[in-house]
Amino acid sequence: MATQTSGGNAAFHNFHNDFAHIEDPNERRRLALAEIDKAPFGWYHVRAIVVAGIGFFTDAYDIFAINLASAMLGVAFWQKSHKGTIPSNSDTAIKVATSGGTVIGQVGFGYLADVVGRKRMYGLELILIIFATLAQALSAPSQSMSIVGLLVFWRVLMGIGIGGDYPLSAIITSEFATTKWRGAMMGSVFAMQGIGQFAASMVALIVTAGFRKSLETAKTPDKCSGVCGQAVDKMWRTVIGFGAVPGCIALYYRLTIPETPRYTFDVEQDTIKAGSDIKAYMAGKAEGVPDSVIQAQSQAAAAETYEIPKASWSDFFSHYGQWRHGKVLLGTAGSWFFLDIAFYGLGLNNSIILTAIGYAGGKDMYHMFYNAAVGNLILVCAGAIPGYWFTVATVDTVGRKPIQFMGFGMLVILFVTIGFAFNKLSGHALLALYTLAQFFFNFGPNATTFIVPGECFPTRYRSTSHGLSAASGKLGAIVAQVVFGPLRTRGAKPGATGKDANPWINHIMQIFALFMLCGLFTTFLIPETKRKTLEELAGEVPGTSNYDPRLTGGRRTVAPAHKGSQDGSEDPAAGIPEKMA
């Protein structure tokens, strides 16, 4: 019998002592994790959502803010050479730099979180985002360095931090979540992207109102000099720099979050520390403090009897070399790739949509920036934000897979409609279709491609696999920006505006419909994860459909595992190994 540890009260329950009488560390692990899975939704869950969600708020703000700031950059740095308009190649380079850095961060931080732990990496990505964001806001060109080079450099670094936030926030939320509401918790974290986009537009609107008198002195970008030019230079720095504020608020809580018990159990194989960390998490403490002697004894005993394999490159390739596991990674990565091509590509339509609703241009610089900010607020509030929260409300009842199927299916129909009827659609009809597309992106694959990879992989490779899936998506975003961005203006006449400036946009929408159809097919490869424990999804629970005997030494079970209790968690008595019975 394992030695009991001291401590524990109504708010700081000693879960280790609950199972100290069980000698088998594998069974002790399973019962301790069941306490997390079936725990009632509480403030510690809300705290986890807020801490992770603020990071996604910051990510979305930083990515979206550059779309509003790029027009200001044109006025500030291309006043004479390009009449106050940023060159298209410079605009593309600045925006793609973020996506390029994000790919590096998703893969790098995802891998390191599996190697050194979630806790050790969590917060480092936010420090990088804060530092790079402030550096952008303070950048200025010199004789040897252009503003584009500086912004590209800092946005690559910022992108690495943003990329790291994807696997870390998803995995930490998933591994601390109760089974019943895991999808809603992860969806709530991801939904903060919509709030971040909203905040970027609001900050742009506020700074525009603050410099109204200065902006009204110029009618067009090429005339915006003197007090107008100085005001615009302050504006873009404020819009970009404000992105560091929410990150600073969340930094302390990220640096003091405990290690996830699943990582401590499965990767470090330290059952005593994991039990202590479960107590710490549910009590709002930074981490558990177990007895070091008992901890060492437990680790030595577990090394001989622990059944979860150690992570290694050979085990990684052996695991994903099996089609039953490899197809899931292919499904999550493929779905995210196809999604992001169209998701980021649809943003190419923004100028046309803003023209349709009367929020493009203006009689002076104030009205130009005001219309751009308000127009983007309308687009975000009309489709994106409602879509995110519809997912949160339904993902644990409807399921991840049905929502992803529905989203991809509706997007196929919408893109086919836009693509083949583009030249016949009125402005209001185009606005309606655009809003519906934004809604079904977020009440659909944009949310589920984030949620599912955080659930369906084994703990020892969960962060790496989520990072690879997310990086695949960002590669799709780069394709949209680099390939489809220039393609949409093919054949446009100089000085053309509105639809005439984008003569190929209808063909691009048709191509996006094909990508959405491909996403529909890759969805067949992913499992339904609703109301299933992470261990069951990883194939570690005997008696379940996807049980992998290699993970438990080929044990048989006395009886099939129960489907679950009233709260959606697995019955702790289910699937007890024969040798334990």
XYZ file of C-alpha atoms in Angstrom:
581
model
C 0.000 0.000 0.000
C 1.284 3.480 -0.858
C 2.195 5.752 2.061
C -0.406 8.408 2.862
C 0.470 12.091 2.734
C -0.642 14.831 5.087
C -2.916 17.744 4.261
C -6.319 18.190 2.744
C -9.520 20.036 3.631
C -12.887 20.949 2.080
C -11.292 23.224 -0.505
C -7.969 21.415 -0.881
C -8.890 17.752 -1.138
C -6.175 15.111 -0.726
C -6.879 12.903 -3.753
C -3.719 10.907 -3.242
C -4.920 9.546 0.089
C -8.201 8.475 -1.522
C -6.267 5.909 -3.552
C -3.229 5.297 -1.320
C -4.512 1.804 -0.501
C -4.152 0.778 -4.174
C -0.729 -0.700 -4.842
C -0.855 -0.721 -8.648
C 0.292 2.762 -9.842
C -1.638 2.271 -13.094
C -4.915 1.821 -11.289
C -4.069 4.660 -8.891
C -3.437 6.875 -11.901
C -6.716 5.925 -13.556
C -8.805 6.610 -10.457
C -7.047 9.912 -9.732
C -7.636 11.128 -13.312
C -11.275 10.103 -12.986
C -11.558 12.728 -10.235
C -10.609 15.425 -12.766
C -12.882 13.969 -15.428
C -16.008 13.866 -13.262
C -15.364 17.022 -11.199
C -18.304 19.479 -11.207
C -17.724 22.668 -13.170
C -16.222 25.225 -10.786
C -14.206 28.410 -10.468
C -10.950 26.596 -11.124
C -12.324 25.723 -14.567
C -13.319 29.352 -15.160
C -9.827 30.438 -14.100
C -8.244 28.043 -16.598
C -10.487 29.377 -19.399
C -9.672 33.014 -18.599
C -5.902 32.494 -18.295
C -5.720 30.573 -21.592
C -8.345 32.752 -23.281
C -6.492 36.019 -22.669
C -3.633 34.568 -24.684
C -5.932 33.891 -27.627
C -7.434 37.362 -27.219
C -3.901 38.755 -27.585
C -3.110 36.492 -30.555
C -6.210 37.554 -32.498
C -5.706 41.212 -31.606
C -2.112 41.222 -32.875
C -2.990 39.400 -36.108
C -6.098 41.482 -36.860
C -4.641 44.853 -35.811
C -2.144 44.882 -38.676
C -5.026 44.848 -41.178
C -6.221 48.144 -39.705
C -2.731 49.546 -39.165
C -1.448 48.837 -42.707
C -3.352 51.841 -44.129
C -1.799 53.995 -41.404
C 1.668 52.650 -42.235
C 1.179 53.740 -45.850
C 0.462 57.308 -44.757
C 3.351 57.353 -42.272
C 6.128 55.849 -44.437
C 5.089 55.983 -48.115
C 3.813 59.540 -48.241
C 5.986 60.670 -51.141
C 6.921 57.465 -52.944
C 3.450 55.829 -53.180
C 1.048 58.685 -52.393
C 0.364 57.485 -48.856
C -0.482 53.901 -49.794
C 1.550 50.898 -48.638
C 2.929 48.864 -51.594
C 1.173 45.505 -51.999
C 4.404 43.497 -51.739
C 5.344 45.242 -48.472
C 1.834 44.717 -47.100
C 1.959 41.005 -47.987
C 5.461 40.574 -46.491
C 4.429 42.107 -43.152
C 1.304 39.938 -42.898
C 2.905 36.681 -44.082
C 5.779 37.167 -41.622
C 3.344 36.553 -38.765
C 2.054 33.333 -40.319
C 5.600 32.125 -41.012
C 6.631 32.698 -37.404
C 3.434 31.023 -36.199
C 4.315 27.791 -38.043
C 7.721 27.714 -36.295
C 6.141 28.399 -32.911
C 3.415 25.781 -33.272
C 5.848 23.013 -34.112
C 8.629 24.141 -31.766
C 6.585 24.911 -28.652
C 4.347 21.907 -29.309
C 7.349 19.575 -29.315
C 9.026 21.189 -26.296
C 5.824 21.022 -24.222
C 5.903 17.240 -24.659
C 9.620 17.038 -23.846
C 10.113 19.427 -20.899
C 6.507 19.889 -19.751
C 3.556 22.202 -20.243
C 4.301 24.311 -17.159
C 7.908 25.064 -18.117
C 6.873 26.366 -21.545
C 3.621 28.138 -20.611
C 4.230 31.863 -20.264
C 7.423 31.925 -22.337
C 5.387 32.342 -25.525
C 3.492 35.237 -23.937
C 6.748 36.940 -22.934
C 7.891 36.674 -26.560
C 4.595 38.138 -27.823
C 4.749 41.067 -25.381
C 8.381 41.876 -26.176
C 7.936 41.662 -29.973
C 4.705 43.688 -29.882
C 6.305 46.555 -27.969
C 9.351 46.411 -30.266
C 7.102 46.827 -33.319
C 5.387 49.844 -31.789
C 8.778 51.493 -31.189
C 10.281 50.673 -34.608
C 11.561 53.399 -36.916
C 13.500 53.176 -40.213
C 17.093 54.268 -40.631
C 19.548 54.634 -43.507
C 20.472 50.949 -43.289
C 17.115 49.430 -42.337
C 13.644 49.918 -43.812
C 10.467 49.884 -41.742
C 9.341 46.768 -43.644
C 12.472 44.855 -42.615
C 12.044 45.847 -38.981
C 8.355 44.950 -38.861
C 8.920 41.649 -40.636
C 11.643 40.710 -38.130
C 9.565 41.560 -35.056
C 6.398 40.002 -36.483
C 8.218 36.719 -37.141
C 9.240 36.665 -33.468
C 5.725 37.636 -32.421
C 4.374 34.889 -34.678
C 6.588 32.308 -32.946
C 5.005 33.321 -29.639
C 1.500 33.249 -31.106
C 2.203 29.828 -32.596
C 3.325 28.499 -29.222
C 0.049 29.602 -27.671
C -1.996 27.270 -29.897
C -0.825 23.870 -28.616
C -0.081 25.035 -25.077
C -3.438 26.693 -24.360
C -5.383 23.904 -26.064
C -3.569 21.076 -24.263
C -3.509 22.662 -20.813
C -7.236 23.462 -20.998
C -8.002 19.971 -22.290
C -5.955 18.145 -19.651
C -7.462 20.126 -16.769
C -11.052 20.031 -18.070
C -13.957 17.944 -16.848
C -15.058 15.407 -19.467
C -18.639 16.685 -19.587
C -17.707 20.280 -20.522
C -14.255 19.863 -22.089
C -15.439 20.986 -25.541
C -17.140 24.086 -24.159
C -14.041 25.001 -22.149
C -11.739 24.675 -25.161
C -14.293 26.435 -27.369
C -14.495 29.334 -24.899
C -10.717 29.754 -25.040
C -10.797 29.791 -28.837
C -13.824 32.143 -28.902
C -11.644 34.853 -27.383
C -10.262 35.298 -30.890
C -13.529 37.003 -31.841
C -13.279 39.306 -28.826
C -9.692 40.106 -29.795
C -10.761 41.083 -33.317
C -13.506 43.250 -31.833
C -11.016 44.926 -29.484
C -8.603 45.723 -32.333
C -11.366 47.534 -34.224
C -12.444 49.352 -31.047
C -8.903 50.569 -30.289
C -8.544 51.768 -33.905
C -11.880 53.597 -33.572
C -10.866 55.231 -30.285
C -7.503 56.515 -31.544
C -9.183 57.764 -34.724
C -11.661 59.760 -32.627
C -8.836 61.037 -30.440
C -6.941 62.523 -33.412
C -10.023 63.700 -35.285
C -9.037 67.353 -35.636
C -5.598 66.510 -36.999
C -6.981 63.937 -39.450
C -9.613 66.322 -40.808
C -6.850 68.594 -42.140
C -6.178 66.201 -45.064
C -8.644 64.957 -47.664
C -6.547 62.104 -49.118
C -3.573 59.976 -47.978
C -1.101 61.782 -50.223
C -2.044 65.107 -48.568
C -1.730 63.781 -44.994
C 1.462 65.493 -43.825
C 2.370 67.799 -40.965
C -0.012 67.407 -38.005
C -2.013 64.770 -39.923
C 1.066 62.652 -40.650
C 2.249 62.977 -37.058
C -1.175 61.884 -35.792
C -1.234 58.808 -38.057
C 2.278 57.834 -36.925
C 1.084 57.902 -33.308
C -2.085 56.008 -34.213
C -0.497 52.905 -35.742
C 1.964 52.632 -32.858
C -0.880 52.809 -30.340
C -3.011 50.248 -32.190
C -0.117 47.764 -32.443
C 1.342 48.446 -28.987
C -1.946 47.995 -27.121
C -1.724 44.290 -27.969
C 0.874 43.888 -25.193
C -1.517 45.020 -22.441
C -3.737 41.915 -22.056
C -0.660 39.695 -22.280
C 0.912 41.457 -19.296
C -2.266 40.846 -17.274
C -2.234 37.087 -17.935
C 1.519 36.537 -17.641
C 1.690 36.002 -13.857
C -1.080 33.396 -13.900
C 0.540 31.488 -16.758
C 3.908 31.352 -15.057
C 2.357 30.042 -11.823
C -0.027 27.422 -13.242
C 0.664 23.859 -11.984
C 1.888 21.135 -14.311
C -0.994 19.149 -15.775
C -1.454 15.902 -13.799
C -1.706 13.893 -17.014
C 1.768 15.003 -18.077
C 3.160 14.194 -14.626
C 1.449 10.792 -14.651
C 2.161 9.708 -18.226
C 5.420 11.380 -19.213
C 7.266 11.983 -15.935
C 5.520 8.899 -14.469
C 5.388 10.516 -11.031
C 2.083 9.481 -9.435
C 2.731 11.276 -6.116
C 3.499 14.655 -7.715
C 0.548 14.295 -10.087
C -1.869 13.686 -7.222
C -0.447 16.684 -5.382
C -0.838 18.877 -8.490
C -4.492 17.856 -8.851
C -5.096 19.206 -5.331
C -3.179 22.386 -6.144
C -5.130 23.047 -9.336
C -8.528 22.619 -7.701
C -7.458 24.901 -4.841
C -5.948 27.594 -7.076
C -2.370 26.939 -5.965
C 0.720 27.213 -8.159
C 1.746 23.550 -7.735
C 1.635 20.669 -5.310
C 4.435 20.087 -2.790
C 4.668 16.327 -2.126
C 6.962 14.540 0.310
C 10.249 14.129 -1.616
C 11.120 10.749 -0.039
C 7.732 9.233 -0.832
C 7.899 10.784 -4.311
C 11.270 9.114 -5.043
C 10.071 5.747 -3.724
C 6.924 5.939 -5.848
C 8.850 6.806 -9.023
C 11.234 3.889 -8.489
C 8.350 1.470 -7.990
C 6.365 2.844 -10.941
C 9.328 2.507 -13.322
C 9.000 -1.260 -13.186
C 5.214 -1.569 -13.408
C 3.999 1.494 -15.362
C 2.238 0.454 -18.555
C 2.117 3.753 -20.495
C 5.137 3.681 -22.852
C 7.832 6.335 -22.629
C 7.952 8.908 -25.415
C 10.677 8.387 -28.018
C 11.175 8.919 -31.724
C 10.877 5.187 -32.391
C 7.643 5.012 -30.388
C 6.336 8.137 -32.148
C 6.817 6.647 -35.619
C 5.586 3.255 -34.453
C 2.427 4.826 -33.010
C 1.556 6.966 -36.028
C 2.753 4.276 -38.404
C -0.432 2.409 -37.533
C -3.261 3.575 -39.783
C -5.714 3.719 -36.874
C -3.584 6.450 -35.259
C -1.932 7.972 -38.336
C -5.266 8.673 -40.025
C -6.347 10.817 -37.066
C -3.268 13.057 -37.390
C -3.858 13.210 -41.150
C -7.494 14.132 -40.525
C -6.775 16.924 -38.034
C -3.878 18.398 -40.067
C -5.672 18.079 -43.418
C -8.923 19.610 -42.147
C -7.055 22.572 -40.641
C -5.025 23.108 -43.829
C -8.071 23.168 -46.123
C -9.995 25.351 -43.683
C -7.357 28.071 -43.329
C -6.871 28.502 -47.067
C -10.476 29.632 -47.365
C -10.705 31.268 -43.928
C -7.820 33.641 -44.594
C -8.688 33.883 -48.281
C -12.180 35.164 -47.483
C -10.544 38.168 -45.848
C -9.475 39.194 -49.366
C -13.110 40.169 -49.860
C -13.168 42.717 -47.038
C -12.713 45.813 -49.206
C -15.580 44.736 -51.478
C -17.872 44.038 -48.522
C -17.048 47.358 -46.856
C -17.847 49.148 -50.128
C -21.179 47.295 -50.307
C -22.243 48.485 -46.840
C -20.980 52.041 -47.364
C -17.931 51.851 -45.099
C -15.123 52.288 -47.620
C -13.360 55.577 -48.250
C -14.508 58.945 -46.894
C -14.399 62.672 -47.473
C -11.219 63.093 -45.382
C -8.671 60.981 -43.495
C -10.770 60.946 -40.333
C -13.766 59.438 -42.118
C -11.564 56.938 -43.989
C -10.103 55.512 -40.776
C -13.460 55.804 -38.959
C -15.288 53.869 -41.689
C -12.617 51.165 -41.789
C -12.851 50.611 -38.013
C -16.663 50.669 -37.841
C -17.010 48.509 -40.955
C -14.772 45.835 -39.474
C -16.689 46.009 -36.180
C -19.888 45.274 -38.095
C -18.372 42.306 -39.933
C -16.924 40.797 -36.746
C -20.133 41.221 -34.736
C -22.437 40.047 -37.528
C -20.886 36.654 -38.239
C -17.685 35.763 -36.406
C -18.556 36.332 -32.726
C -22.005 34.614 -32.849
C -20.452 31.630 -34.625
C -17.821 31.124 -31.917
C -20.384 31.093 -29.109
C -22.836 28.855 -30.956
C -20.021 26.302 -30.977
C -19.428 26.745 -27.247
C -23.142 26.217 -26.561
C -23.549 23.052 -28.650
C -20.182 21.293 -28.974
C -20.719 19.042 -25.924
C -24.246 18.065 -26.913
C -24.209 17.947 -30.717
C -20.583 16.781 -30.903
C -17.421 17.961 -32.661
C -17.716 15.836 -35.790
C -21.324 16.787 -36.710
C -20.488 20.487 -36.285
C -17.412 20.139 -38.507
C -19.388 18.231 -41.152
C -22.145 20.832 -41.087
C -19.694 23.735 -41.267
C -17.742 22.381 -44.221
C -20.980 21.413 -46.001
C -22.522 24.871 -45.599
C -19.276 26.528 -46.697
C -19.221 24.433 -49.888
C -22.707 25.718 -50.718
C -21.874 29.334 -49.820
C -18.612 29.447 -51.814
C -20.261 27.813 -54.835
C -23.005 30.463 -54.658
C -20.553 33.361 -54.304
C -18.203 31.983 -56.969
C -20.696 31.244 -59.726
C -23.081 34.149 -59.069
C -20.516 36.757 -58.002
C -21.051 39.180 -60.883
C -24.838 39.003 -60.477
C -24.980 39.510 -56.719
C -25.997 42.867 -55.268
C -23.962 44.421 -52.482
C -26.517 43.397 -49.858
C -26.630 39.809 -51.131
C -22.827 39.612 -51.044
C -22.857 40.969 -47.480
C -25.398 38.343 -46.409
C -23.383 35.483 -47.946
C -20.140 36.820 -46.443
C -21.730 37.027 -42.978
C -23.116 33.499 -43.271
C -19.689 32.223 -44.326
C -18.078 33.847 -41.277
C -20.764 32.340 -39.068
C -20.316 28.795 -40.383
C -16.528 29.074 -40.273
C -16.727 29.648 -36.524
C -19.804 27.514 -35.861
C -17.955 24.833 -37.746
C -14.403 23.816 -38.637
C -12.562 26.903 -37.398
C -13.465 25.951 -33.820
C -13.510 22.156 -34.102
C -10.105 21.933 -35.812
C -8.713 23.600 -32.670
C -10.646 21.438 -30.200
C -10.273 17.907 -31.597
C -6.416 17.771 -31.816
C -6.285 18.711 -28.139
C -8.291 15.608 -27.219
C -7.666 12.676 -29.536
C -3.914 12.029 -29.115
C -2.009 10.300 -26.277
C -0.576 12.551 -23.569
C 3.053 11.900 -24.498
C 2.460 13.247 -28.052
C -0.619 15.415 -27.566
C 1.109 18.796 -27.722
C 3.364 17.837 -30.647
C 0.401 16.486 -32.613
C -1.685 19.603 -31.937
C 1.253 21.766 -33.007
C 1.682 19.825 -36.252
C -2.052 20.114 -36.993
C -2.073 23.856 -36.261
C 1.096 24.409 -38.344
C -0.599 22.668 -41.246
C -3.405 25.202 -40.954
C -1.031 28.150 -40.944
C 0.644 26.783 -44.084
C -2.810 27.034 -45.635
C -3.013 30.652 -44.473
C 0.340 31.388 -46.143
C -0.930 29.819 -49.385
C -4.019 32.066 -49.214
C -1.956 35.213 -48.657
C 0.898 34.505 -51.090
C -0.915 32.702 -53.903
C -4.532 33.817 -53.848
C -3.818 37.394 -52.745
C -2.034 38.394 -55.976
C -4.256 36.067 -58.060
C -7.460 37.925 -57.215
C -6.189 41.125 -58.889
C -5.092 39.362 -62.077
C -6.238 41.356 -65.088
C -7.277 44.422 -63.059
C -6.944 47.794 -64.758
C -4.882 50.519 -63.044
C -7.013 52.647 -60.731
C -9.914 50.188 -60.660
C -11.996 49.984 -57.458
C -14.479 47.564 -55.888
C -15.239 44.432 -57.897
C -13.303 45.780 -60.881
C -10.131 45.757 -58.791
C -10.578 42.021 -58.142
C -11.592 40.458 -61.479
C -10.496 36.952 -60.468
C -12.274 36.870 -57.107
C -15.154 34.727 -58.446
C -12.755 32.008 -59.616
C -10.969 32.084 -56.260
C -14.295 31.536 -54.469
C -14.908 28.515 -56.697
C -11.483 27.121 -55.764
C -12.283 27.676 -52.080
C -15.461 25.614 -52.522
C -13.255 22.726 -53.679
C -11.030 23.086 -50.609
C -14.111 23.008 -48.359
C -15.191 19.790 -50.093
C -11.749 18.311 -49.357
C -12.189 19.325 -45.720
C -15.491 17.459 -45.702
C -13.667 14.262 -46.696
C -10.813 14.652 -44.169
C -13.437 15.005 -41.427
C -14.228 11.299 -41.920
C -10.736 10.523 -40.556
C -11.211 12.138 -37.141
C -12.989 10.492 -34.181
C -15.952 11.864 -32.264
C -14.526 13.003 -28.919
C -17.708 14.157 -27.164
C -18.079 12.941 -23.557
C -15.088 10.588 -23.799
C -12.105 10.717 -21.460
C -8.703 11.576 -22.901
C -7.454 8.124 -21.893
C -10.284 6.413 -23.768
C -9.560 8.504 -26.866
C -5.868 7.588 -26.611
C -6.798 3.879 -26.628
C -5.731 3.221 -23.029
C -9.069 2.054 -21.572
C -9.717 -1.717 -21.870
C -13.184 -2.636 -23.088
C -13.643 0.439 -25.337
C -13.847 0.404 -29.124
C -10.479 2.046 -29.783
C -8.546 0.203 -27.047
C -4.910 -0.470 -28.009
C -3.651 -3.583 -26.115
C -0.021 -2.546 -26.668
C -0.504 0.290 -24.166
C -1.515 -2.025 -21.313
C 0.404 -5.191 -22.057
C -2.565 -6.863 -23.703
C -4.645 -7.051 -20.509
C -8.160 -8.397 -20.614
C -11.016 -6.892 -18.678
C -13.518 -8.649 -16.467
C -16.380 -6.708 -18.036
C -16.722 -4.074 -20.760
C -16.269 -0.480 -19.656
C -19.419 1.391 -18.805
C -20.459 4.099 -21.223
C -20.310 6.724 -18.514
C -22.051 8.237 -15.551
C -24.711 10.892 -15.410
C -22.190 13.712 -15.700
C -20.571 12.245 -18.798
C -17.430 10.942 -17.073
C -16.234 7.380 -17.123
C -17.305 5.170 -14.218
C -14.171 4.616 -12.079
C -15.190 0.982 -11.604
C -15.364 0.348 -15.339
C -12.856 -1.863 -17.125
C -10.852 -2.944 -14.054
C -8.068 -5.285 -15.219
C -8.446 -8.922 -14.355
C -5.304 -8.939 -12.228
C -6.693 -6.023 -10.167
C -10.120 -7.661 -9.809
